[in-house]
Short mmCIF file of C-alpha atoms in Angstrom, two decimals:
data_model
loop_
_atom_site.label_atom_id
_atom_site.label_comp_id
_atom_site.label_asym_id
_atom_site.label_seq_id
_atom_site.Cartn_x
_atom_site.Cartn_y
_atom_site.Cartn_z
CA UNK A 10 -4.61 42.52 -98.41
CA UNK A 11 -5.42 42.98 -94.54
CA UNK A 12 -7.07 45.63 -93.05
CA UNK A 13 -7.74 47.63 -90.25
CA UNK A 14 -10.90 47.28 -87.87
CA UNK A 15 -11.50 50.78 -86.49
CA UNK A 16 -14.79 51.87 -84.26
CA UNK A 17 -16.40 54.89 -83.89
CA UNK A 18 -16.69 56.95 -79.98
CA UNK A 19 -19.84 58.54 -79.28
CA UNK A 20 -18.26 61.62 -80.16
CA UNK A 21 -17.88 60.61 -83.61
CA UNK A 22 -14.23 60.14 -84.38
CA UNK A 23 -13.10 56.47 -85.03
CA UNK A 24 -11.44 54.86 -82.75
CA UNK A 25 -8.76 52.20 -84.33
CA UNK A 26 -8.29 48.59 -82.97
CA UNK A 27 -11.97 47.58 -82.34
CA UNK A 28 -14.69 46.65 -84.36
CA UNK A 29 -18.65 48.13 -84.44
CA UNK A 30 -19.61 44.54 -83.84
CA UNK A 31 -17.21 43.43 -81.02
CA UNK A 32 -17.62 46.05 -78.74
CA UNK A 33 -18.18 45.26 -75.21
CA UNK A 34 -22.03 44.14 -74.43
CA UNK A 35 -22.38 46.22 -71.98
CA UNK A 36 -21.42 48.99 -73.62
CA UNK A 37 -23.67 47.89 -76.57
CA UNK A 38 -26.76 48.05 -74.17
CA UNK A 39 -25.43 51.31 -72.72
CA UNK A 40 -25.91 53.05 -76.09
CA UNK A 41 -28.50 51.24 -77.42
CA UNK A 42 -30.30 52.81 -73.53
CA UNK A 43 -28.70 56.36 -74.40
CA UNK A 44 -30.02 56.61 -77.73
CA UNK A 45 -33.96 55.97 -76.92
CA UNK A 46 -34.17 57.40 -73.28
CA UNK A 47 -30.61 59.79 -73.32
CA UNK A 48 -29.90 58.10 -70.05
CA UNK A 49 -26.34 59.41 -70.45
CA UNK A 50 -27.55 62.86 -70.28
CA UNK A 51 -30.14 62.87 -67.92
CA UNK A 52 -27.66 61.27 -65.23
CA UNK A 53 -24.41 63.99 -66.01
CA UNK A 54 -27.29 66.24 -65.66
CA UNK A 55 -28.18 65.10 -62.21
CA UNK A 56 -25.75 62.50 -60.58
CA UNK A 57 -24.25 66.11 -59.40
CA UNK A 58 -26.88 67.39 -58.04
CA UNK A 59 -26.33 68.89 -54.25
CA UNK A 60 -27.93 68.51 -51.45
CA UNK A 61 -27.64 70.39 -47.69
CA UNK A 62 -26.91 68.32 -45.37
CA UNK A 63 -28.79 68.71 -41.43
CA UNK A 64 -29.71 66.02 -39.18
CA UNK A 65 -33.62 67.30 -39.71
CA UNK A 66 -34.27 66.46 -43.15
CA UNK A 67 -33.78 62.96 -42.40
CA UNK A 68 -37.20 62.24 -41.06
CA UNK A 69 -38.76 63.00 -44.49
CA UNK A 70 -36.19 60.00 -45.21
CA UNK A 71 -37.88 58.01 -42.63
CA UNK A 72 -41.14 58.36 -43.70
CA UNK A 73 -40.13 57.75 -47.06
CA UNK A 74 -38.26 54.15 -46.30
CA UNK A 75 -40.80 53.10 -43.46
CA UNK A 76 -43.42 53.42 -46.73
CA UNK A 77 -41.33 51.41 -48.88
CA UNK A 78 -41.14 48.75 -45.97
CA UNK A 79 -45.39 48.95 -45.99
CA UNK A 80 -45.57 48.08 -49.75
CA UNK A 81 -42.54 45.18 -49.64
CA UNK A 82 -44.46 43.54 -46.21
CA UNK A 83 -47.91 44.15 -47.28
CA UNK A 84 -47.24 42.94 -50.81
CA UNK A 85 -45.93 39.86 -48.88
CA UNK A 86 -48.94 39.56 -46.66
CA UNK A 87 -51.48 39.39 -49.67
CA UNK A 88 -50.66 36.40 -50.59
CA UNK A 89 -52.06 34.61 -47.30
CA UNK A 90 -54.95 36.42 -46.91
CA UNK A 91 -58.34 35.65 -48.18
CA UNK A 92 -60.16 38.83 -47.71
CA UNK A 93 -63.61 37.23 -47.06
CA UNK A 94 -66.63 37.63 -44.39
CA UNK A 95 -67.74 34.05 -45.22
CA UNK A 96 -68.28 32.10 -41.77
CA UNK A 97 -65.93 29.07 -41.38
CA UNK A 98 -64.59 26.91 -38.53
CA UNK A 99 -61.14 27.08 -37.61
CA UNK A 100 -59.23 23.93 -37.68
CA UNK A 101 -55.32 25.52 -37.67
CA UNK A 102 -52.73 25.22 -34.94
CA UNK A 103 -53.82 27.85 -33.00
CA UNK A 104 -55.25 25.08 -30.08
CA UNK A 105 -57.66 27.75 -27.94
CA UNK A 106 -59.40 28.74 -31.11
CA UNK A 107 -60.06 25.19 -32.13
CA UNK A 108 -64.05 24.48 -33.63
CA UNK A 109 -64.39 28.55 -33.41
CA UNK A 110 -66.59 30.33 -35.99
CA UNK A 111 -65.20 33.23 -37.64
CA UNK A 112 -64.63 34.66 -40.67
CA UNK A 113 -62.15 33.99 -44.06
CA UNK A 114 -60.51 36.76 -42.93
CA UNK A 115 -60.08 36.13 -39.83
CA UNK A 116 -58.65 32.18 -39.56
CA UNK A 117 -56.39 33.25 -42.75
CA UNK A 118 -54.81 35.77 -40.34
CA UNK A 119 -54.77 33.18 -37.40
CA UNK A 120 -52.67 31.69 -40.79
CA UNK A 121 -50.15 33.72 -41.71
CA UNK A 122 -49.69 34.31 -37.93
CA UNK A 123 -49.14 30.75 -36.58
CA UNK A 124 -48.26 28.85 -39.82
CA UNK A 125 -46.69 31.20 -43.07
CA UNK A 126 -43.19 30.51 -42.36
CA UNK A 127 -42.16 34.55 -40.61
CA UNK A 128 -45.59 35.58 -40.86
CA UNK A 129 -46.24 37.26 -37.83
CA UNK A 130 -42.77 38.79 -38.02
CA UNK A 131 -43.66 39.84 -41.48
CA UNK A 132 -47.20 41.64 -39.83
CA UNK A 133 -45.79 42.78 -37.46
CA UNK A 134 -43.07 44.18 -39.49
CA UNK A 135 -45.76 46.02 -41.48
CA UNK A 136 -48.09 47.07 -38.45
CA UNK A 137 -45.08 49.14 -37.30
CA UNK A 138 -43.35 50.11 -40.27
CA UNK A 139 -47.54 52.15 -40.51
CA UNK A 140 -47.42 54.10 -37.18
CA UNK A 141 -43.43 55.02 -37.69
CA UNK A 142 -44.32 56.27 -41.11
CA UNK A 143 -47.04 58.15 -39.80
CA UNK A 144 -45.15 59.17 -36.79
CA UNK A 145 -42.19 60.38 -38.89
CA UNK A 146 -44.82 62.48 -41.24
CA UNK A 147 -46.19 64.24 -38.63
CA UNK A 148 -42.54 65.47 -37.31
CA UNK A 149 -41.68 65.95 -40.77
CA UNK A 150 -44.46 67.97 -41.70
CA UNK A 151 -43.70 69.97 -38.59
CA UNK A 152 -40.29 70.58 -39.29
CA UNK A 153 -41.21 71.90 -42.75
CA UNK A 154 -44.05 73.83 -40.64
CA UNK A 155 -41.85 75.18 -37.73
CA UNK A 156 -39.22 76.40 -40.09
CA UNK A 157 -40.67 77.75 -43.15
CA UNK A 158 -39.78 75.51 -45.40
CA UNK A 159 -43.56 75.62 -47.25
CA UNK A 160 -43.01 79.23 -48.15
CA UNK A 161 -42.90 79.95 -52.54
CA UNK A 162 -42.10 77.67 -54.44
CA UNK A 163 -43.16 74.75 -52.04
CA UNK A 164 -46.97 75.61 -51.24
CA UNK A 165 -47.95 72.56 -53.46
CA UNK A 166 -45.71 70.04 -52.39
CA UNK A 167 -47.17 71.29 -48.60
CA UNK A 168 -50.34 69.97 -50.39
CA UNK A 169 -48.79 66.34 -51.63
CA UNK A 170 -47.40 66.10 -48.03
CA UNK A 171 -50.22 67.03 -46.13
CA UNK A 172 -52.26 64.72 -48.04
CA UNK A 173 -50.26 61.71 -48.04
CA UNK A 174 -50.43 62.03 -44.58
CA UNK A 175 -54.02 62.17 -44.35
CA UNK A 176 -54.57 59.34 -46.43
CA UNK A 177 -51.71 57.39 -44.93
CA UNK A 178 -54.51 58.05 -41.93
CA UNK A 179 -57.09 55.67 -43.73
CA UNK A 180 -54.91 53.60 -45.49
CA UNK A 181 -53.94 52.46 -41.93
CA UNK A 182 -57.67 52.35 -40.68
CA UNK A 183 -58.73 50.37 -43.26
CA UNK A 184 -55.01 47.98 -43.06
CA UNK A 185 -56.24 47.41 -39.52
CA UNK A 186 -59.90 46.49 -39.44
CA UNK A 187 -58.92 43.95 -42.42
CA UNK A 188 -58.45 41.33 -40.02
CA UNK A 189 -62.38 41.36 -38.80
CA UNK A 190 -60.95 40.36 -35.25
CA UNK A 191 -62.83 42.27 -32.35
CA UNK A 192 -60.91 45.12 -32.20
CA UNK A 193 -61.27 45.93 -35.59
CA UNK A 194 -65.17 45.14 -35.82
CA UNK A 195 -65.12 47.65 -33.20
CA UNK A 196 -63.88 50.45 -34.82
CA UNK A 197 -65.32 49.83 -38.18
CA UNK A 198 -68.85 50.22 -35.87
CA UNK A 199 -67.59 53.22 -34.63
CA UNK A 200 -66.38 54.72 -38.15
CA UNK A 201 -70.12 53.41 -39.54
CA UNK A 202 -71.61 55.48 -36.14
CA UNK A 203 -69.58 58.35 -37.28
CA UNK A 204 -71.07 58.43 -41.25
CA UNK A 205 -74.76 57.94 -39.62
CA UNK A 206 -74.65 61.06 -37.88
CA UNK A 207 -73.72 62.65 -41.56
CA UNK A 208 -77.55 64.59 -42.16
CA UNK A 209 -78.97 63.29 -45.31
CA UNK A 210 -76.06 60.96 -47.23
CA UNK A 211 -75.55 59.07 -43.93
CA UNK A 212 -77.54 56.76 -44.40
CA UNK A 213 -77.08 56.37 -48.27
CA UNK A 214 -73.19 56.23 -47.73
CA UNK A 215 -73.05 53.60 -45.08
CA UNK A 216 -75.22 51.32 -47.39
CA UNK A 217 -72.98 51.97 -50.55
CA UNK A 218 -69.56 51.70 -48.49
CA UNK A 219 -71.31 48.07 -45.88
CA UNK A 220 -73.15 47.07 -48.67
CA UNK A 221 -76.17 47.00 -46.94
CA UNK A 222 -76.74 47.26 -42.91
CA UNK A 223 -73.96 46.46 -41.07
CA UNK A 224 -71.57 45.14 -40.67
CA UNK A 225 -73.00 42.66 -44.04
CA UNK A 226 -70.98 40.17 -46.35
CA UNK A 227 -68.21 42.49 -47.91
CA UNK A 228 -66.86 45.56 -46.20
CA UNK A 229 -63.70 43.62 -46.02
CA UNK A 230 -63.11 42.34 -49.16
CA UNK A 231 -64.47 46.49 -49.96
CA UNK A 232 -61.97 47.58 -47.16
CA UNK A 233 -58.52 45.69 -49.30
CA UNK A 234 -59.57 46.90 -52.56
CA UNK A 235 -59.37 50.47 -51.08
CA UNK A 236 -56.22 49.20 -48.39
CA UNK A 237 -54.16 47.43 -51.31
CA UNK A 238 -55.09 49.15 -54.72
CA UNK A 239 -56.94 52.73 -54.44
CA UNK A 240 -55.25 54.40 -51.46
CA UNK A 241 -51.81 53.41 -52.05
CA UNK A 242 -51.76 54.37 -55.62
CA UNK A 243 -52.87 57.82 -54.73
CA UNK A 244 -50.11 57.78 -52.08
CA UNK A 245 -47.35 56.28 -54.66
CA UNK A 246 -48.46 59.07 -57.02
CA UNK A 247 -47.93 61.37 -54.49
CA UNK A 248 -44.90 60.38 -53.02
CA UNK A 249 -43.33 60.06 -56.50
CA UNK A 250 -44.91 64.08 -57.21
CA UNK A 251 -43.28 65.13 -54.06
CA UNK A 252 -40.08 63.83 -54.97
CA UNK A 253 -39.66 64.92 -58.60
CA UNK A 254 -41.04 68.55 -56.79
CA UNK A 255 -37.96 68.23 -54.46
CA UNK A 256 -35.85 67.44 -56.80
CA UNK A 257 -36.69 70.35 -59.42
CA UNK A 258 -37.15 72.56 -57.10
CA UNK A 259 -33.95 73.94 -54.89
CA UNK A 260 -33.66 71.86 -51.50
CA UNK A 261 -33.69 74.48 -48.41
CA UNK A 262 -30.82 74.61 -46.34
CA UNK A 263 -30.25 76.02 -43.05
CA UNK A 264 -28.99 80.23 -42.77
CA UNK A 265 -25.29 80.18 -42.58
CA UNK A 266 -21.80 81.75 -44.49
CA UNK A 267 -22.11 81.72 -48.15
CA UNK A 268 -25.74 79.90 -47.89
CA UNK A 269 -27.99 82.24 -50.41
CA UNK A 270 -31.19 81.86 -52.42
CA UNK A 271 -29.47 81.01 -55.43
CA UNK A 272 -27.18 78.24 -53.74
CA UNK A 273 -27.39 75.09 -52.48
CA UNK A 274 -24.26 73.97 -49.84
CA UNK A 275 -23.61 70.18 -49.28
CA UNK A 276 -22.83 67.09 -50.35
CA UNK A 277 -23.55 65.42 -54.41
CA UNK A 278 -26.16 62.98 -54.82
CA UNK A 279 -23.35 60.75 -56.55
CA UNK A 280 -22.09 58.67 -54.60
CA UNK A 281 -21.59 60.78 -51.20
CA UNK A 282 -26.08 61.43 -50.83
CA UNK A 283 -26.89 57.35 -52.49
CA UNK A 284 -24.26 55.91 -50.21
CA UNK A 285 -25.52 57.27 -46.77
CA UNK A 286 -28.88 57.05 -48.29
CA UNK A 287 -28.65 53.47 -48.93
CA UNK A 288 -27.46 52.92 -45.53
CA UNK A 289 -29.67 54.32 -43.73
CA UNK A 290 -32.42 52.87 -45.28
CA UNK A 291 -31.25 49.55 -44.11
CA UNK A 292 -30.82 50.93 -40.65
CA UNK A 293 -34.10 52.01 -40.62
CA UNK A 294 -35.45 48.47 -41.81
CA UNK A 295 -33.22 46.58 -38.97
CA UNK A 296 -34.76 49.54 -36.17
CA UNK A 297 -38.05 48.66 -37.43
CA UNK A 298 -37.63 44.52 -37.25
CA UNK A 299 -36.27 44.58 -34.48
CA UNK A 300 -39.42 46.52 -32.64
CA UNK A 301 -41.10 44.49 -34.83
CA UNK A 302 -40.02 41.28 -33.03
CA UNK A 303 -39.69 42.13 -29.55
CA UNK A 304 -42.54 44.47 -29.47
CA UNK A 305 -46.29 42.12 -29.90
CA UNK A 306 -48.69 44.50 -31.41
CA UNK A 307 -52.13 43.50 -32.21
CA UNK A 308 -52.35 40.33 -31.10
CA UNK A 309 -55.58 39.37 -32.56
CA UNK A 310 -55.87 35.71 -31.16
CA UNK A 311 -55.72 36.92 -27.62
CA UNK A 312 -59.38 39.02 -28.59
CA UNK A 313 -60.90 36.73 -30.74
CA UNK A 314 -63.10 37.65 -33.90
CA UNK A 315 -65.59 40.17 -34.42
CA UNK A 316 -69.50 39.64 -33.51
CA UNK A 317 -71.90 42.89 -33.63
CA UNK A 318 -73.47 41.86 -30.06
CA UNK A 319 -70.00 43.17 -28.71
CA UNK A 320 -67.98 45.75 -28.03
CA UNK A 321 -63.87 45.14 -27.07
CA UNK A 322 -63.21 47.21 -24.03
CA UNK A 323 -60.47 49.48 -23.78
CA UNK A 324 -60.61 49.57 -27.42
CA UNK A 325 -58.38 52.60 -28.64
CA UNK A 326 -57.73 52.60 -32.33
CA UNK A 327 -54.01 53.54 -33.77
CA UNK A 328 -52.63 57.15 -32.24
CA UNK A 329 -53.20 58.87 -35.73
CA UNK A 330 -56.68 58.48 -35.27
CA UNK A 331 -57.02 59.11 -31.38
CA UNK A 332 -57.68 62.84 -32.66
CA UNK A 333 -60.44 62.06 -33.97
CA UNK A 334 -62.00 59.48 -32.04
CA UNK A 335 -61.27 62.12 -28.77
CA UNK A 336 -63.77 64.72 -30.27
CA UNK A 337 -66.28 62.63 -30.63
CA UNK A 338 -65.79 60.95 -26.86
CA UNK A 339 -65.96 63.69 -25.02
CA UNK A 340 -67.81 66.35 -26.86
CA UNK A 341 -71.84 66.31 -25.04
CA UNK A 342 -74.24 63.43 -26.37
CA UNK A 343 -76.40 66.74 -28.28
CA UNK A 344 -79.52 65.28 -30.44
CA UNK A 345 -81.47 67.74 -32.10
CA UNK A 346 -84.84 65.83 -33.37
CA UNK A 347 -87.44 67.92 -35.64
CA UNK A 348 -89.46 66.91 -38.78
CA UNK A 349 -89.26 63.21 -38.00
CA UNK A 350 -85.53 63.22 -38.21
CA UNK A 351 -83.00 63.38 -36.04
CA UNK A 352 -79.43 64.94 -35.94
CA UNK A 353 -76.85 63.57 -33.61
CA UNK A 354 -74.51 66.60 -33.39
CA UNK A 355 -72.84 65.22 -30.31
CA UNK A 356 -70.79 63.15 -33.63
CA UNK A 357 -71.64 65.70 -36.17
CA UNK A 358 -69.51 68.79 -34.64
CA UNK A 359 -66.38 66.61 -33.99
CA UNK A 360 -66.39 65.74 -37.43
CA UNK A 361 -66.80 68.76 -39.08
CA UNK A 362 -63.97 70.66 -36.76
CA UNK A 363 -61.84 67.85 -36.85
CA UNK A 364 -62.53 68.62 -41.26
CA UNK A 365 -61.64 72.14 -40.66
CA UNK A 366 -58.55 71.87 -39.14
CA UNK A 367 -57.36 69.34 -41.56
CA UNK A 368 -58.57 72.11 -43.99
CA UNK A 369 -57.09 74.92 -41.66
CA UNK A 370 -53.51 73.09 -41.81
CA UNK A 371 -54.15 72.35 -45.39
CA UNK A 372 -54.74 76.28 -46.20
CA UNK A 373 -51.64 77.51 -43.80
CA UNK A 374 -48.94 78.56 -46.52
CA UNK A 375 -51.26 79.97 -48.79
CA UNK A 376 -53.00 81.84 -45.35
CA UNK A 377 -49.50 83.74 -44.09
CA UNK A 378 -48.24 84.30 -47.84
CA UNK A 379 -51.67 86.70 -48.02
CA UNK A 380 -50.82 88.05 -45.00
CA UNK A 381 -47.01 88.87 -45.15
CA UNK A 382 -47.59 89.78 -48.83
CA UNK A 383 -44.56 88.37 -49.66
CA UNK A 384 -44.19 86.67 -53.33
CA UNK A 385 -40.63 86.23 -53.30
CA UNK A 386 -39.06 82.41 -53.24
CA UNK A 387 -37.72 80.93 -50.02
CA UNK A 388 -34.80 78.72 -50.11
CA UNK A 389 -33.52 79.58 -46.56
CA UNK A 390 -34.99 78.52 -43.77
CA UNK A 391 -36.13 80.06 -40.75
CA UNK A 392 -35.29 79.56 -37.17
CA UNK A 393 -38.28 78.68 -35.42
CA UNK A 394 -37.64 81.25 -32.72
CA UNK A 395 -37.36 84.26 -35.04
CA UNK A 396 -41.06 83.49 -36.83
CA UNK A 397 -42.76 83.60 -32.99
CA UNK A 398 -46.29 83.39 -34.32
CA UNK A 399 -45.70 80.67 -36.63
CA UNK A 400 -44.02 78.79 -33.92
CA UNK A 401 -47.12 79.52 -31.61
CA UNK A 402 -49.52 78.49 -33.80
CA UNK A 403 -47.73 74.60 -34.59
CA UNK A 404 -47.83 74.40 -31.07
CA UNK A 405 -51.55 75.04 -29.86
CA UNK A 406 -51.90 72.80 -32.80
CA UNK A 407 -49.72 69.77 -31.39
CA UNK A 408 -51.42 71.41 -28.33
CA UNK A 409 -54.87 70.52 -28.93
CA UNK A 410 -53.47 66.89 -31.14
CA UNK A 411 -52.25 65.44 -27.37
CA UNK A 412 -55.24 67.06 -25.34
CA UNK A 413 -58.03 65.67 -27.72
CA UNK A 414 -55.66 62.22 -27.74
CA UNK A 415 -56.42 62.58 -24.36
CA UNK A 416 -59.84 62.22 -24.64
CA UNK A 417 -59.91 58.49 -27.46
CA UNK A 418 -58.11 56.91 -24.62
CA UNK A 419 -59.96 58.71 -21.70
CA UNK A 420 -61.23 54.70 -20.49
CA UNK A 421 -57.62 54.00 -20.33
CA UNK A 422 -56.57 56.78 -18.69
CA UNK A 423 -59.17 56.55 -16.22
CA UNK A 424 -58.60 53.08 -15.37
CA UNK A 425 -54.52 52.91 -15.36
CA UNK A 426 -54.28 55.99 -12.67
CA UNK A 427 -57.12 55.63 -11.32
CA UNK A 428 -58.85 58.66 -12.20
CA UNK A 429 -63.17 59.68 -12.38
CA UNK A 430 -63.65 58.80 -16.57
CA UNK A 431 -65.99 62.59 -15.92
CA UNK A 432 -62.88 63.96 -14.36
CA UNK A 433 -60.44 62.98 -17.98
CA UNK A 434 -63.51 64.25 -19.62
CA UNK A 435 -64.02 67.56 -18.13
CA UNK A 436 -60.26 67.97 -18.08
CA UNK A 437 -60.58 66.98 -22.09
CA UNK A 438 -63.35 70.11 -22.64
CA UNK A 439 -61.72 72.76 -20.77
CA UNK A 440 -58.29 72.31 -22.53
CA UNK A 441 -59.64 71.62 -25.57
CA UNK A 442 -60.27 75.68 -25.74
CA UNK A 443 -57.85 76.62 -22.74
CA UNK A 444 -54.73 74.29 -23.98
CA UNK A 445 -54.35 76.27 -27.48
CA UNK A 446 -54.00 79.41 -25.92
CA UNK A 447 -52.03 78.86 -23.25
CA UNK A 448 -49.78 76.86 -25.30
CA UNK A 449 -49.73 79.74 -28.19
CA UNK A 450 -49.00 82.23 -25.01
CA UNK A 451 -45.68 81.50 -23.71
CA UNK A 452 -44.75 79.87 -27.37
CA UNK A 453 -44.48 83.03 -28.25
CA UNK A 454 -43.23 84.67 -25.50
CA UNK A 455 -40.25 81.76 -25.29
CA UNK A 456 -38.90 82.40 -29.13
CA UNK A 457 -39.32 86.30 -27.74
CA UNK A 458 -36.66 85.99 -25.17
CA UNK A 459 -34.55 83.48 -27.21
CA UNK A 460 -34.52 86.40 -30.02
CA UNK A 461 -33.52 88.58 -26.70
CA UNK A 462 -30.38 85.98 -25.85
CA UNK A 463 -29.65 86.31 -29.32
CA UNK A 464 -29.40 89.55 -29.39
CA UNK A 465 -27.36 89.49 -26.22
CA UNK A 466 -24.88 87.39 -28.12
CA UNK A 467 -24.19 89.43 -31.24
CA UNK A 468 -23.85 92.75 -29.29
CA UNK A 469 -21.50 91.06 -26.18
CA UNK A 470 -20.29 87.66 -27.20
CA UNK A 471 -21.11 84.89 -25.74
CA UNK A 472 -20.22 84.03 -21.78
CA UNK A 473 -17.64 82.01 -20.80
CA UNK A 474 -17.87 81.32 -17.56
CA UNK A 475 -14.39 83.51 -16.59
CA UNK A 476 -15.00 86.30 -13.69
CA UNK A 477 -12.76 88.86 -13.59
CA UNK A 478 -11.33 91.70 -11.09
CA UNK A 479 -10.54 95.23 -12.93
CA UNK A 480 -8.37 97.30 -11.17
CA UNK A 481 -10.62 99.70 -9.45
CA UNK A 482 -12.17 96.36 -7.95
CA UNK A 483 -15.36 95.66 -10.30
CA UNK A 484 -16.12 91.58 -10.99
CA UNK A 485 -17.24 90.85 -14.47
CA UNK A 486 -17.36 87.88 -16.82
CA UNK A 487 -15.37 87.43 -19.70
CA UNK A 488 -17.24 86.92 -22.83
CA UNK A 489 -15.77 86.05 -26.19
CA UNK A 490 -16.54 86.92 -29.35
CA UNK A 491 -18.91 85.37 -32.31
CA UNK A 492 -17.27 83.87 -35.23
CA UNK A 493 -18.56 85.62 -38.39
CA UNK A 494 -20.14 81.95 -39.08
CA UNK A 495 -21.89 82.18 -35.75
CA UNK A 496 -22.90 86.16 -36.31
CA UNK A 497 -24.28 85.46 -39.82
CA UNK A 498 -26.83 82.16 -38.36
CA UNK A 499 -28.07 84.72 -35.75
CA UNK A 500 -28.71 87.73 -37.72
CA UNK A 501 -29.13 86.04 -41.22
CA UNK A 502 -33.07 85.91 -40.73
CA UNK A 503 -35.29 88.89 -42.54
CA UNK A 504 -37.75 90.68 -39.83
CA UNK A 505 -41.59 91.94 -41.46
CA UNK A 506 -43.01 94.91 -41.34
CA UNK A 507 -46.81 95.20 -40.43
CA UNK A 508 -48.70 96.18 -43.35
CA UNK A 509 -50.29 99.58 -43.52
CA UNK A 510 -54.12 100.40 -44.53
CA UNK A 511 -52.64 103.69 -45.58
CA UNK A 512 -53.86 106.89 -46.55
CA UNK A 513 -58.30 106.95 -46.17
CA UNK A 514 -58.11 109.47 -48.44
CA UNK A 515 -56.26 110.11 -51.91
CA UNK A 516 -54.04 112.62 -53.52
CA UNK A 517 -57.59 114.35 -54.72
CA UNK A 518 -58.85 114.76 -51.54
CA UNK A 519 -61.35 111.62 -52.24
CA UNK A 520 -62.38 109.08 -49.13
CA UNK A 521 -61.15 106.02 -49.81
CA UNK A 522 -63.83 102.94 -49.18
CA UNK A 523 -61.18 100.05 -46.83
CA UNK A 524 -62.28 96.64 -47.68
CA UNK A 525 -62.86 94.60 -44.62
CA UNK A 526 -60.20 92.27 -46.36
CA UNK A 527 -57.83 95.22 -46.41
CA UNK A 528 -58.68 95.80 -42.14
CA UNK A 529 -58.40 92.15 -41.06
CA UNK A 530 -54.91 91.54 -43.29
CA UNK A 531 -53.76 94.75 -41.61
CA UNK A 532 -54.48 93.38 -38.19
CA UNK A 533 -53.17 89.91 -39.00
CA UNK A 534 -50.25 91.44 -40.40
CA UNK A 535 -49.75 93.17 -37.48
CA UNK A 536 -50.28 90.72 -34.89
CA UNK A 537 -48.44 88.48 -36.91
CA UNK A 538 -45.02 91.26 -36.95
CA UNK A 539 -46.11 94.09 -35.04
CA UNK A 540 -43.84 95.41 -31.87
CA UNK A 541 -44.72 92.92 -29.56
CA UNK A 542 -44.26 89.70 -31.68
CA UNK A 543 -40.34 90.09 -32.89
CA UNK A 544 -37.58 92.06 -31.37
CA UNK A 545 -35.59 94.23 -33.53
CA UNK A 546 -32.30 92.88 -34.85
CA UNK A 547 -29.28 94.40 -33.93
CA UNK A 548 -28.16 97.27 -36.49
CA UNK A 549 -24.43 97.69 -37.88
CA UNK A 550 -23.92 101.17 -35.54
CA UNK A 551 -24.89 99.25 -32.42
CA UNK A 552 -22.77 96.40 -33.36
CA UNK A 553 -19.91 98.58 -33.86
CA UNK A 554 -19.78 100.64 -30.95
CA UNK A 555 -20.41 97.10 -28.31
CA UNK A 556 -17.33 96.67 -30.04
CA UNK A 557 -15.46 99.91 -30.09
CA UNK A 558 -15.03 99.18 -26.71
CA UNK A 559 -17.74 101.51 -25.21
CA UNK A 560 -19.31 98.80 -23.10
CA UNK A 561 -17.92 95.68 -24.19
CA UNK A 562 -15.99 93.26 -21.63
#
């Protein structure tokens, strides 16, 4: 007697013609994984997730892909690098160094550069990817800042991004210190001096980090562990948390027709976004590889191994550490002696300023939320011109960074442009204070001017450049009315009203005590959103009056 084979479908129904045991291997594996991991339901709920499409969003992707490239090339380099300060004699392929005494770290870096197949290219890709990673992080954070993407519910994600940038700075520093060449050794010596300038605990920190008096015999091995294990591990965790929050929270989007705080207009994650992201990753990888192949960076063989009794002239850190070094270079060499101890204020105060600036950047989302009193969720981005005070603060910070970067390279700027190094130093000292103030004033005025132009465009339309003569002889320019999408973009932004202190006397006639924090908040709110800090949007009545023919051409 014959029997009919059957199999059970995922829904529980029985499908004739195929036994359970004869199901394709791929299907059985998928069923097994879904029963234990819930992959099918997870994918079903997320593969169609919508992401908005705007060119500025690629900045974060550049940072992410650069970080992946750093990890991949770093793993390759660890196979050949020896993090040891034991002194050896060089007998490798680079003839000018034959017979030179150097550390194993320096020798292994030379070997990677000249004896490992593709080693020099991988070294340069690793270094260039690190520079591009931090540059992309910097620009990405500025995009988030200028558009207000840090507002609720993304304050925590702002902190994650900020920590990634700071940790990236120190990961880069520990990385370019590993070859133990004269340039990196000079930078490590600078860092050790900055640590010693810290009152009370500076000596202990230096001894702990270097394992004794500088340079000691362990700092390369210690920096190596920090560089490949501690900091990357924390950064991978932060990147993961950052992406999870981006995924679970609705993605921000610029204002436009049909876009609200309750929806996202864009492309689905699968297959459109994945295909674009994959292609963009290989594009970033290719560009970095081309840059690394044609632009030499950190040629340690031309500098030589580190010697504590030598200092490399023209020694400069990578750009992201120039801010900290510039603060120290231009600050006066103040010292205070008391109780037999010396406080090197010329180094300690710049380090405090460096820390305070970083804290202010990290805390800004919470400061603005306190000033506005706004506890709502925001998923629509601001145009920078519509938040003049915030935009002015951002440009002031960039100006401060650039001025101190000039201070960090004052010797090279002086020699290359035939200037006095004292003149460059005094320029930095003056514009450290004047530059951000001027940048703030100019930026806010530009933003207000752009707001006025937007208002005119809404009320009168776009200038076409076409001149028409009226019957009575008057010449006018023809204006083209804006589309509904354009009108929505120019008028979708919110305008806050300054917070008021309220009556000084309550309903019972009792004088109310006003706290100092309330007064400060009211003053800051007025500075942010007062009449001189924003241009009122055109009202519906104004628009109807103009477009009805009264004065509209």
